[in-house]
Amino acid sequence: MSTKDGWNLPSTVTKEEFFRLLSQYYEELKHRDTMLWRQMFAYFYLTLIISLFPYTNILGYQHDNYLPTSVFSILGMLLCILFLIVSVAYANRYKYISDIYNGMLKMVPLEVRRSADKGKFLIGKRRVPILEWQMTKTIPVCMFTMLFLLNLALFVMNVLVKYFIPF
């Protein structure tokens, strides 16, 4: 590694080659970011629509009830689990590229780098570990929790109405 002029590059790599490679990783990082959020919101809305489909009669859309409404709740819970697995996989891919890109940025001299203060993740004087999580993993977990609890509540409501609350 050469530390000439503050650059921490291997001796076989020129600055032009380094910036070309850095640019390629930046483009990959942007692509992963776009794919992560696009897929995450697509799965979220798909699960939400499937979960609430039996209740669209209330909004004026008429459809035949060939399936019990509890089937949609169970399908929604299964899609929630699939949503979580896919979102975490995309988040891990994003983190991998992000770590490589940030590692490459550390090879650049300090005066060229942009410094960002991450903060100490404190509330008052207490450290809050959940604030240290990556946003790419925190948001899918929150979305999964909301959707899963919604589907669970709809399932319980369907079972209660069907078997325990007489009309």
PDB file of C-alpha atoms in Angstrom:
ATOM      1  CA  MET A   1       0.000   0.000   0.000  1.00  0.00           C
ATOM      2  CA  SER A   2       1.247   3.400  -0.939  1.00  0.00           C
ATOM      3  CA  THR A   3       0.574   6.292   1.392  1.00  0.00           C
ATOM      4  CA  LYS A   4       2.187   8.874  -0.892  1.00  0.00           C
ATOM      5  CA  ASP A   5       0.245  12.160  -0.848  1.00  0.00           C
ATOM      6  CA  GLY A   6      -2.125  10.738   1.794  1.00  0.00           C
ATOM      7  CA  TRP A   7      -3.577   8.181  -0.613  1.00  0.00           C
ATOM      8  CA  ASN A   8      -3.819   4.658   0.747  1.00  0.00           C
ATOM      9  CA  LEU A   9      -3.888   2.819  -2.596  1.00  0.00           C
ATOM     10  CA  PRO A  10      -2.142  -0.374  -3.654  1.00  0.00           C
ATOM     11  CA  SER A  11       0.990   0.429  -5.660  1.00  0.00           C
ATOM     12  CA  THR A  12      -0.421  -1.281  -8.771  1.00  0.00           C
ATOM     13  CA  VAL A  13      -3.541   0.933  -8.900  1.00  0.00           C
ATOM     14  CA  THR A  14      -3.511   4.441 -10.348  1.00  0.00           C
ATOM     15  CA  LYS A  15      -5.823   7.171  -9.118  1.00  0.00           C
ATOM     16  CA  GLU A  16      -7.747   7.069 -12.406  1.00  0.00           C
ATOM     17  CA  GLU A  17      -8.325   3.323 -12.102  1.00  0.00           C
ATOM     18  CA  PHE A  18      -9.335   3.779  -8.481  1.00  0.00           C
ATOM     19  CA  PHE A  19     -11.901   6.473  -9.311  1.00  0.00           C
ATOM     20  CA  ARG A  20     -13.259   4.396 -12.206  1.00  0.00           C
ATOM     21  CA  LEU A  21     -13.737   1.435  -9.851  1.00  0.00           C
ATOM     22  CA  LEU A  22     -15.177   3.715  -7.162  1.00  0.00           C
ATOM     23  CA  SER A  23     -17.643   5.074  -9.722  1.00  0.00           C
ATOM     24  CA  GLN A  24     -18.702   1.535 -10.668  1.00  0.00           C
ATOM     25  CA  TYR A  25     -19.326   0.644  -7.029  1.00  0.00           C
ATOM     26  CA  TYR A  26     -21.269   3.871  -6.560  1.00  0.00           C
ATOM     27  CA  GLU A  27     -23.506   2.983  -9.520  1.00  0.00           C
ATOM     28  CA  GLU A  28     -24.006  -0.509  -8.057  1.00  0.00           C
ATOM     29  CA  LEU A  29     -24.849   1.066  -4.684  1.00  0.00           C
ATOM     30  CA  LYS A  30     -27.460   3.326  -6.315  1.00  0.00           C
ATOM     31  CA  HIS A  31     -28.926   0.341  -8.186  1.00  0.00           C
ATOM     32  CA  ARG A  32     -29.148  -1.745  -4.978  1.00  0.00           C
ATOM     33  CA  ASP A  33     -30.760   1.160  -3.152  1.00  0.00           C
ATOM     34  CA  THR A  34     -33.392   1.599  -5.863  1.00  0.00           C
ATOM     35  CA  MET A  35     -34.108  -2.133  -6.021  1.00  0.00           C
ATOM     36  CA  LEU A  36     -34.323  -2.430  -2.236  1.00  0.00           C
ATOM     37  CA  TRP A  37     -36.966   0.260  -1.798  1.00  0.00           C
ATOM     38  CA  ARG A  38     -38.894  -0.666  -4.956  1.00  0.00           C
ATOM     39  CA  GLN A  39     -39.177  -4.316  -3.935  1.00  0.00           C
ATOM     40  CA  MET A  40     -39.911  -3.513  -0.318  1.00  0.00           C
ATOM     41  CA  PHE A  41     -42.842  -1.225  -1.108  1.00  0.00           C
ATOM     42  CA  ALA A  42     -44.151  -3.535  -3.851  1.00  0.00           C
ATOM     43  CA  TYR A  43     -44.302  -6.486  -1.427  1.00  0.00           C
ATOM     44  CA  PHE A  44     -45.800  -4.280   1.285  1.00  0.00           C
ATOM     45  CA  TYR A  45     -48.634  -2.996  -0.911  1.00  0.00           C
ATOM     46  CA  LEU A  46     -49.245  -6.413  -2.466  1.00  0.00           C
ATOM     47  CA  THR A  47     -49.620  -7.972   0.976  1.00  0.00           C
ATOM     48  CA  LEU A  48     -51.860  -5.144   2.156  1.00  0.00           C
ATOM     49  CA  ILE A  49     -54.122  -5.404  -0.897  1.00  0.00           C
ATOM     50  CA  ILE A  50     -54.455  -9.183  -0.618  1.00  0.00           C
ATOM     51  CA  SER A  51     -55.177  -8.933   3.105  1.00  0.00           C
ATOM     52  CA  LEU A  52     -57.901  -6.315   2.681  1.00  0.00           C
ATOM     53  CA  PHE A  53     -59.446  -7.698  -0.536  1.00  0.00           C
ATOM     54  CA  PRO A  54     -62.403  -9.464   1.153  1.00  0.00           C
ATOM     55  CA  TYR A  55     -63.404  -6.171   2.768  1.00  0.00           C
ATOM     56  CA  THR A  56     -63.709  -4.215  -0.499  1.00  0.00           C
ATOM     57  CA  ASN A  57     -67.485  -4.856  -0.549  1.00  0.00           C
ATOM     58  CA  ILE A  58     -67.684  -2.087   2.021  1.00  0.00           C
ATOM     59  CA  LEU A  59     -66.149   0.328  -0.501  1.00  0.00           C
ATOM     60  CA  GLY A  60     -68.689  -0.577  -3.188  1.00  0.00           C
ATOM     61  CA  TYR A  61     -66.648  -3.090  -5.198  1.00  0.00           C
ATOM     62  CA  GLN A  62     -68.650  -6.274  -5.547  1.00  0.00           C
ATOM     63  CA  HIS A  63     -66.927  -9.646  -5.884  1.00  0.00           C
ATOM     64  CA  ASP A  64     -67.985 -13.216  -5.379  1.00  0.00           C
ATOM     65  CA  ASN A  65     -66.889 -14.770  -2.108  1.00  0.00           C
ATOM     66  CA  TYR A  66     -65.654 -18.127  -3.328  1.00  0.00           C
ATOM     67  CA  LEU A  67     -63.075 -18.292  -0.562  1.00  0.00           C
ATOM     68  CA  PRO A  68     -63.562 -17.679   3.158  1.00  0.00           C
ATOM     69  CA  THR A  69     -62.159 -14.356   4.342  1.00  0.00           C
ATOM     70  CA  SER A  70     -59.812 -16.138   6.755  1.00  0.00           C
ATOM     71  CA  VAL A  71     -57.939 -17.578   3.731  1.00  0.00           C
ATOM     72  CA  PHE A  72     -56.904 -14.057   2.773  1.00  0.00           C
ATOM     73  CA  SER A  73     -55.597 -13.416   6.289  1.00  0.00           C
ATOM     74  CA  ILE A  74     -53.552 -16.624   6.236  1.00  0.00           C
ATOM     75  CA  LEU A  75     -52.237 -15.780   2.771  1.00  0.00           C
ATOM     76  CA  GLY A  76     -51.383 -12.301   4.045  1.00  0.00           C
ATOM     77  CA  MET A  77     -49.376 -13.761   6.947  1.00  0.00           C
ATOM     78  CA  LEU A  78     -47.474 -16.047   4.570  1.00  0.00           C
ATOM     79  CA  LEU A  79     -46.759 -13.111   2.269  1.00  0.00           C
ATOM     80  CA  CYS A  80     -45.548 -11.137   5.314  1.00  0.00           C
ATOM     81  CA  ILE A  81     -42.979 -13.809   6.054  1.00  0.00           C
ATOM     82  CA  LEU A  82     -41.906 -13.867   2.398  1.00  0.00           C
ATOM     83  CA  PHE A  83     -41.767 -10.054   2.450  1.00  0.00           C
ATOM     84  CA  LEU A  84     -39.449 -10.116   5.461  1.00  0.00           C
ATOM     85  CA  ILE A  85     -37.118 -12.724   3.935  1.00  0.00           C
ATOM     86  CA  VAL A  86     -36.846 -10.891   0.612  1.00  0.00           C
ATOM     87  CA  SER A  87     -36.401  -7.482   2.260  1.00  0.00           C
ATOM     88  CA  VAL A  88     -33.645  -8.704   4.575  1.00  0.00           C
ATOM     89  CA  ALA A  89     -31.891 -10.364   1.622  1.00  0.00           C
ATOM     90  CA  TYR A  90     -31.996  -7.095  -0.343  1.00  0.00           C
ATOM     91  CA  ALA A  91     -30.803  -5.205   2.746  1.00  0.00           C
ATOM     92  CA  ASN A  92     -27.851  -7.580   3.149  1.00  0.00           C
ATOM     93  CA  ARG A  93     -26.870  -7.104  -0.512  1.00  0.00           C
ATOM     94  CA  TYR A  94     -27.103  -3.349  -0.068  1.00  0.00           C
ATOM     95  CA  LYS A  95     -24.950  -3.465   3.076  1.00  0.00           C
ATOM     96  CA  TYR A  96     -22.308  -5.588   1.334  1.00  0.00           C
ATOM     97  CA  ILE A  97     -21.897  -3.082  -1.520  1.00  0.00           C
ATOM     98  CA  SER A  98     -22.090  -0.169   0.924  1.00  0.00           C
ATOM     99  CA  ASP A  99     -19.298  -1.647   3.064  1.00  0.00           C
ATOM    100  CA  ILE A 100     -17.060  -2.106   0.017  1.00  0.00           C
ATOM    101  CA  TYR A 101     -17.766   1.431  -1.184  1.00  0.00           C
ATOM    102  CA  ASN A 102     -17.120   2.937   2.263  1.00  0.00           C
ATOM    103  CA  GLY A 103     -13.930   0.875   2.594  1.00  0.00           C
ATOM    104  CA  MET A 104     -12.715   2.277  -0.702  1.00  0.00           C
ATOM    105  CA  LEU A 105     -13.512   5.802   0.440  1.00  0.00           C
ATOM    106  CA  LYS A 106     -11.189   5.292   3.410  1.00  0.00           C
ATOM    107  CA  MET A 107      -8.310   5.022   0.929  1.00  0.00           C
ATOM    108  CA  VAL A 108      -8.838   8.653  -0.063  1.00  0.00           C
ATOM    109  CA  PRO A 109      -7.002  11.373   1.911  1.00  0.00           C
ATOM    110  CA  LEU A 110      -8.959  12.992   4.751  1.00  0.00           C
ATOM    111  CA  GLU A 111      -9.007  16.434   3.137  1.00  0.00           C
ATOM    112  CA  VAL A 112     -10.719  14.998   0.032  1.00  0.00           C
ATOM    113  CA  ARG A 113     -13.312  12.971   1.964  1.00  0.00           C
ATOM    114  CA  ARG A 114     -16.588  14.367   3.121  1.00  0.00           C
ATOM    115  CA  SER A 115     -16.943  13.899   6.853  1.00  0.00           C
ATOM    116  CA  ALA A 116     -20.301  12.917   8.248  1.00  0.00           C
ATOM    117  CA  ASP A 117     -21.088  12.885  11.934  1.00  0.00           C
ATOM    118  CA  LYS A 118     -23.252   9.881  12.727  1.00  0.00           C
ATOM    119  CA  GLY A 119     -24.110  11.075  16.197  1.00  0.00           C
ATOM    120  CA  LYS A 120     -24.036   8.969  19.315  1.00  0.00           C
ATOM    121  CA  PHE A 121     -27.541   7.512  19.129  1.00  0.00           C
ATOM    122  CA  LEU A 122     -28.449   8.808  22.554  1.00  0.00           C
ATOM    123  CA  ILE A 123     -31.751   9.781  24.066  1.00  0.00           C
ATOM    124  CA  GLY A 124     -30.958  11.845  27.078  1.00  0.00           C
ATOM    125  CA  LYS A 125     -27.894  10.116  28.475  1.00  0.00           C
ATOM    126  CA  ARG A 126     -28.938   6.576  27.575  1.00  0.00           C
ATOM    127  CA  ARG A 127     -27.684   4.748  24.514  1.00  0.00           C
ATOM    128  CA  VAL A 128     -30.552   3.300  22.469  1.00  0.00           C
ATOM    129  CA  PRO A 129     -29.375   0.246  20.473  1.00  0.00           C
ATOM    130  CA  ILE A 130     -32.349   0.200  18.089  1.00  0.00           C
ATOM    131  CA  LEU A 131     -31.259   3.597  16.765  1.00  0.00           C
ATOM    132  CA  GLU A 132     -27.986   2.010  15.657  1.00  0.00           C
ATOM    133  CA  TRP A 133     -29.744  -0.450  13.337  1.00  0.00           C
ATOM    134  CA  GLN A 134     -29.542   0.109   9.638  1.00  0.00           C
ATOM    135  CA  MET A 135     -32.555   1.832   8.177  1.00  0.00           C
ATOM    136  CA  THR A 136     -32.587  -0.829   5.441  1.00  0.00           C
ATOM    137  CA  LYS A 137     -33.341  -3.451   8.081  1.00  0.00           C
ATOM    138  CA  THR A 138     -35.376  -1.383  10.546  1.00  0.00           C
ATOM    139  CA  ILE A 139     -38.067  -0.308   8.094  1.00  0.00           C
ATOM    140  CA  PRO A 140     -38.769  -3.825   6.719  1.00  0.00           C
ATOM    141  CA  VAL A 141     -39.046  -5.187  10.265  1.00  0.00           C
ATOM    142  CA  CYS A 142     -41.524  -2.417  11.165  1.00  0.00           C
ATOM    143  CA  MET A 143     -43.522  -3.009   7.973  1.00  0.00           C
ATOM    144  CA  PHE A 144     -43.536  -6.759   8.593  1.00  0.00           C
ATOM    145  CA  THR A 145     -44.738  -6.260  12.156  1.00  0.00           C
ATOM    146  CA  MET A 146     -47.564  -3.955  11.070  1.00  0.00           C
ATOM    147  CA  LEU A 147     -48.732  -6.273   8.291  1.00  0.00           C
ATOM    148  CA  PHE A 148     -48.454  -9.425  10.374  1.00  0.00           C
ATOM    149  CA  LEU A 149     -50.395  -7.912  13.276  1.00  0.00           C
ATOM    150  CA  LEU A 150     -53.049  -6.629  10.858  1.00  0.00           C
ATOM    151  CA  ASN A 151     -53.459 -10.087   9.308  1.00  0.00           C
ATOM    152  CA  LEU A 152     -53.496 -11.750  12.705  1.00  0.00           C
ATOM    153  CA  ALA A 153     -56.180  -9.337  13.923  1.00  0.00           C
ATOM    154  CA  LEU A 154     -58.258  -9.934  10.770  1.00  0.00           C
ATOM    155  CA  PHE A 155     -57.936 -13.693  11.202  1.00  0.00           C
ATOM    156  CA  VAL A 156     -58.967 -13.564  14.873  1.00  0.00           C
ATOM    157  CA  MET A 157     -61.862 -11.262  13.982  1.00  0.00           C
ATOM    158  CA  ASN A 158     -63.033 -13.658  11.235  1.00  0.00           C
ATOM    159  CA  VAL A 159     -62.874 -16.656  13.578  1.00  0.00           C
ATOM    160  CA  LEU A 160     -64.697 -14.789  16.361  1.00  0.00           C
ATOM    161  CA  VAL A 161     -67.446 -13.566  14.036  1.00  0.00           C
ATOM    162  CA  LYS A 162     -67.893 -16.942  12.375  1.00  0.00           C
ATOM    163  CA  TYR A 163     -67.876 -19.220  15.432  1.00  0.00           C
ATOM    164  CA  PHE A 164     -68.484 -17.224  18.615  1.00  0.00           C
ATOM    165  CA  ILE A 165     -70.591 -14.188  17.864  1.00  0.00           C
ATOM    166  CA  PRO A 166     -74.063 -15.242  16.711  1.00  0.00           C
ATOM    167  CA  PHE A 167     -76.079 -13.008  14.428  1.00  0.00           C
TER     168      PHE A 167
END
